[in-house]
Amino acid sequence: MNSPSSQLPVITPEKPLPDVITPGKQPPQTTPPENATFTIRLVVKRRKRKVVVYRGQEILATYPIAVGKPGWETPLGNFRVFNMEKDPIFKSFKTGKMIPPGPENPLGNRWIGIWTDGKTQLGFHGTNQEYLIGKAVSHGCIRMRNRDVMALYELVTIGTHVTVEP
């Protein structure tokens, strides 16, 4: 019999692949189709360390974030949500260790994926180090306080448009 945690997908968002995120080089963008009409959209403002949630032109919410550190900058461009997970399992790219959902999991309690090359994923996620919110510390992902990523998770759906600005 499988336990609930053995049925959860494994998220490995921060693998060190130099051809994916390197200074001055951006990964391929994923954009919604031209006829897409998603009412909610996200705008990440890297320098201001915040994500703004819009419905049309109306601002619904603004959340503080942490972004990619030098050499691992969160990529600029247009993306869309392609994957969402509650209580993700993290696989360390350094040690290969699997970290189940809980207080030691660096992904916190939610994962909202916005980019992948089939091996690596980037996205919004919670954190077990909320004191780092507002800093450039990740390997390209967008870290949020757990309560904030839980609220964001309820606002977005697969296909939600995400723009990452400088």
mmCIF file of C-alpha atoms in Angstrom:
data_model
loop_
_atom_site.group_PDB
_atom_site.id
_atom_site.type_symbol
_atom_site.label_atom_id
_atom_site.label_comp_id
_atom_site.label_asym_id
_atom_site.label_seq_id
_atom_site.Cartn_x
_atom_site.Cartn_y
_atom_site.Cartn_z
ATOM 1 C CA MET A 1 0.000 0.000 0.000
ATOM 2 C CA ASN A 2 1.333 3.432 -0.894
ATOM 3 C CA SER A 3 1.507 6.095 1.756
ATOM 4 C CA PRO A 4 0.124 9.543 0.810
ATOM 5 C CA SER A 5 3.637 11.005 0.614
ATOM 6 C CA SER A 6 4.826 8.266 -1.766
ATOM 7 C CA GLN A 7 2.115 9.317 -4.215
ATOM 8 C CA LEU A 8 3.204 12.953 -4.319
ATOM 9 C CA PRO A 9 5.336 14.096 -7.251
ATOM 10 C CA VAL A 10 8.927 14.977 -6.528
ATOM 11 C CA ILE A 11 9.820 18.593 -7.284
ATOM 12 C CA THR A 12 13.469 19.373 -7.987
ATOM 13 C CA PRO A 13 13.377 23.075 -8.882
ATOM 14 C CA GLU A 14 16.913 24.131 -8.146
ATOM 15 C CA LYS A 15 19.241 21.696 -9.940
ATOM 16 C CA PRO A 16 22.568 23.241 -10.975
ATOM 17 C CA LEU A 17 22.432 23.162 -14.769
ATOM 18 C CA PRO A 18 24.686 25.950 -16.073
ATOM 19 C CA ASP A 19 23.097 25.857 -19.520
ATOM 20 C CA VAL A 20 19.694 26.638 -17.987
ATOM 21 C CA ILE A 21 20.320 29.701 -15.852
ATOM 22 C CA THR A 22 23.547 31.562 -16.351
ATOM 23 C CA PRO A 23 24.272 35.276 -16.161
ATOM 24 C CA GLY A 24 23.213 36.972 -19.380
ATOM 25 C CA LYS A 25 21.447 33.870 -20.720
ATOM 26 C CA GLN A 26 17.703 33.383 -20.408
ATOM 27 C CA PRO A 27 15.828 30.074 -20.660
ATOM 28 C CA PRO A 28 13.173 29.619 -23.342
ATOM 29 C CA GLN A 29 9.927 31.392 -22.522
ATOM 30 C CA THR A 30 6.534 29.802 -22.265
ATOM 31 C CA THR A 31 3.696 32.106 -23.216
ATOM 32 C CA PRO A 32 -0.032 31.584 -23.307
ATOM 33 C CA PRO A 33 -1.734 31.344 -26.694
ATOM 34 C CA GLU A 34 -2.745 34.664 -28.264
ATOM 35 C CA ASN A 35 -6.435 33.927 -27.729
ATOM 36 C CA ALA A 36 -5.977 33.107 -24.016
ATOM 37 C CA THR A 37 -8.159 35.105 -21.655
ATOM 38 C CA PHE A 38 -6.936 34.434 -18.135
ATOM 39 C CA THR A 39 -8.446 36.891 -15.720
ATOM 40 C CA ILE A 40 -5.696 36.604 -13.115
ATOM 41 C CA ARG A 41 -2.112 37.479 -14.048
ATOM 42 C CA LEU A 42 1.070 37.834 -12.022
ATOM 43 C CA VAL A 43 3.827 40.401 -12.417
ATOM 44 C CA VAL A 44 7.100 39.677 -10.620
ATOM 45 C CA LYS A 45 9.200 42.775 -9.968
ATOM 46 C CA ARG A 46 12.674 41.406 -9.261
ATOM 47 C CA ARG A 47 14.318 44.632 -8.068
ATOM 48 C CA LYS A 48 11.394 45.486 -5.797
ATOM 49 C CA ARG A 49 11.253 41.866 -4.541
ATOM 50 C CA LYS A 50 7.504 41.592 -4.920
ATOM 51 C CA VAL A 51 4.837 39.849 -6.968
ATOM 52 C CA VAL A 52 1.670 41.716 -7.887
ATOM 53 C CA VAL A 53 -1.553 39.822 -8.582
ATOM 54 C CA TYR A 54 -3.877 41.479 -11.112
ATOM 55 C CA ARG A 55 -7.422 40.785 -12.246
ATOM 56 C CA GLY A 56 -7.533 42.808 -15.436
ATOM 57 C CA GLN A 57 -6.057 46.156 -14.357
ATOM 58 C CA GLU A 58 -7.142 45.794 -10.708
ATOM 59 C CA ILE A 59 -4.474 44.896 -8.146
ATOM 60 C CA LEU A 60 -5.794 42.082 -5.969
ATOM 61 C CA ALA A 61 -2.705 41.456 -3.842
ATOM 62 C CA THR A 62 0.991 42.205 -3.506
ATOM 63 C CA TYR A 63 3.398 39.825 -1.783
ATOM 64 C CA PRO A 64 7.072 40.153 -0.823
ATOM 65 C CA ILE A 65 9.376 37.581 -2.435
ATOM 66 C CA ALA A 66 12.962 36.368 -2.590
ATOM 67 C CA VAL A 67 14.527 35.948 -6.040
ATOM 68 C CA GLY A 68 17.542 34.301 -7.639
ATOM 69 C CA LYS A 69 20.981 35.151 -6.322
ATOM 70 C CA PRO A 70 23.787 36.497 -8.566
ATOM 71 C CA GLY A 71 24.625 33.870 -11.153
ATOM 72 C CA TRP A 72 21.223 32.237 -10.665
ATOM 73 C CA GLU A 73 18.954 35.194 -11.436
ATOM 74 C CA THR A 74 15.247 34.572 -11.777
ATOM 75 C CA PRO A 75 14.771 34.707 -15.569
ATOM 76 C CA LEU A 76 12.999 37.661 -17.130
ATOM 77 C CA GLY A 77 10.151 37.140 -19.565
ATOM 78 C CA ASN A 78 6.657 35.792 -20.006
ATOM 79 C CA PHE A 79 5.670 32.429 -18.609
ATOM 80 C CA ARG A 80 2.561 30.571 -17.535
ATOM 81 C CA VAL A 81 1.684 28.307 -14.649
ATOM 82 C CA PHE A 82 2.004 24.718 -15.836
ATOM 83 C CA ASN A 83 2.097 22.751 -12.579
ATOM 84 C CA MET A 84 0.755 23.182 -9.033
ATOM 85 C CA GLU A 85 1.414 20.991 -5.990
ATOM 86 C CA LYS A 86 0.316 21.064 -2.358
ATOM 87 C CA ASP A 87 2.911 19.826 0.137
ATOM 88 C CA PRO A 88 5.610 19.061 -2.457
ATOM 89 C CA ILE A 89 8.491 16.663 -1.887
ATOM 90 C CA PHE A 90 11.901 18.258 -2.462
ATOM 91 C CA LYS A 91 14.877 16.398 -3.884
ATOM 92 C CA SER A 92 18.162 18.107 -3.067
ATOM 93 C CA PHE A 93 20.264 18.675 -6.162
ATOM 94 C CA LYS A 94 23.372 18.674 -3.970
ATOM 95 C CA THR A 95 22.834 15.425 -2.057
ATOM 96 C CA GLY A 96 19.930 13.685 -3.799
ATOM 97 C CA LYS A 97 18.187 13.514 -0.409
ATOM 98 C CA MET A 98 14.396 13.499 -0.533
ATOM 99 C CA ILE A 99 12.775 15.891 1.911
ATOM 100 C CA PRO A 100 9.102 15.132 2.601
ATOM 101 C CA PRO A 101 6.461 17.778 3.284
ATOM 102 C CA GLY A 102 6.961 19.446 6.648
ATOM 103 C CA PRO A 103 8.991 22.104 8.454
ATOM 104 C CA GLU A 104 12.355 20.979 7.008
ATOM 105 C CA ASN A 105 11.184 21.164 3.384
ATOM 106 C CA PRO A 106 12.784 24.177 1.623
ATOM 107 C CA LEU A 107 9.790 24.389 -0.760
ATOM 108 C CA GLY A 108 7.401 25.112 2.075
ATOM 109 C CA ASN A 109 3.819 24.013 1.612
ATOM 110 C CA ARG A 110 3.030 24.984 -2.002
ATOM 111 C CA TRP A 111 4.657 24.803 -5.444
ATOM 112 C CA ILE A 112 3.511 26.788 -8.505
ATOM 113 C CA GLY A 113 5.679 25.846 -11.496
ATOM 114 C CA ILE A 114 6.191 28.381 -14.301
ATOM 115 C CA TRP A 115 9.089 26.960 -16.352
ATOM 116 C CA THR A 116 10.789 23.658 -17.095
ATOM 117 C CA ASP A 117 13.239 22.171 -19.537
ATOM 118 C CA GLY A 118 12.033 18.676 -18.660
ATOM 119 C CA LYS A 119 14.679 18.206 -15.952
ATOM 120 C CA THR A 120 14.672 21.425 -13.961
ATOM 121 C CA GLN A 121 11.726 23.507 -12.834
ATOM 122 C CA LEU A 122 11.384 27.091 -11.710
ATOM 123 C CA GLY A 123 8.429 28.465 -9.859
ATOM 124 C CA PHE A 124 6.900 30.094 -6.833
ATOM 125 C CA HIS A 125 7.178 28.192 -3.582
ATOM 126 C CA GLY A 126 7.064 28.609 0.158
ATOM 127 C CA THR A 127 10.156 28.369 2.312
ATOM 128 C CA ASN A 128 11.433 27.105 5.625
ATOM 129 C CA GLN A 129 13.557 30.286 5.870
ATOM 130 C CA GLU A 130 11.043 33.132 5.792
ATOM 131 C CA TYR A 131 13.652 35.562 7.152
ATOM 132 C CA LEU A 132 15.265 35.490 3.668
ATOM 133 C CA ILE A 133 12.203 36.975 1.944
ATOM 134 C CA GLY A 134 13.203 40.268 0.320
ATOM 135 C CA LYS A 135 16.663 39.038 -0.654
ATOM 136 C CA ALA A 136 18.322 37.518 -3.736
ATOM 137 C CA VAL A 137 19.086 34.028 -2.396
ATOM 138 C CA SER A 138 17.465 31.317 -4.535
ATOM 139 C CA HIS A 139 18.697 29.301 -7.503
ATOM 140 C CA GLY A 140 16.183 31.088 -9.744
ATOM 141 C CA CYS A 141 12.906 30.272 -8.015
ATOM 142 C CA ILE A 142 10.589 32.816 -6.427
ATOM 143 C CA ARG A 143 10.345 32.176 -2.693
ATOM 144 C CA MET A 144 7.394 33.392 -0.671
ATOM 145 C CA ARG A 145 6.225 33.269 2.917
ATOM 146 C CA ASN A 146 4.174 30.103 3.348
ATOM 147 C CA ARG A 147 0.965 31.969 4.176
ATOM 148 C CA ASP A 148 1.444 34.123 1.046
ATOM 149 C CA VAL A 149 2.109 31.242 -1.351
ATOM 150 C CA MET A 150 -0.953 29.469 0.066
ATOM 151 C CA ALA A 151 -3.065 32.541 -0.741
ATOM 152 C CA LEU A 152 -1.488 32.860 -4.205
ATOM 153 C CA TYR A 153 -2.114 29.158 -4.859
ATOM 154 C CA GLU A 154 -5.845 29.770 -4.381
ATOM 155 C CA LEU A 155 -5.835 32.637 -6.919
ATOM 156 C CA VAL A 156 -3.986 31.032 -9.827
ATOM 157 C CA THR A 157 -4.759 28.106 -12.106
ATOM 158 C CA ILE A 158 -2.876 26.148 -14.723
ATOM 159 C CA GLY A 159 -2.353 28.618 -17.572
ATOM 160 C CA THR A 160 -2.170 31.787 -15.447
ATOM 161 C CA HIS A 161 0.124 34.284 -17.175
ATOM 162 C CA VAL A 162 3.288 35.325 -15.304
ATOM 163 C CA THR A 163 5.575 38.190 -16.330
ATOM 164 C CA VAL A 164 8.981 38.572 -14.673
ATOM 165 C CA GLU A 165 10.325 42.129 -14.931
ATOM 166 C CA PRO A 166 13.719 43.541 -13.868
#
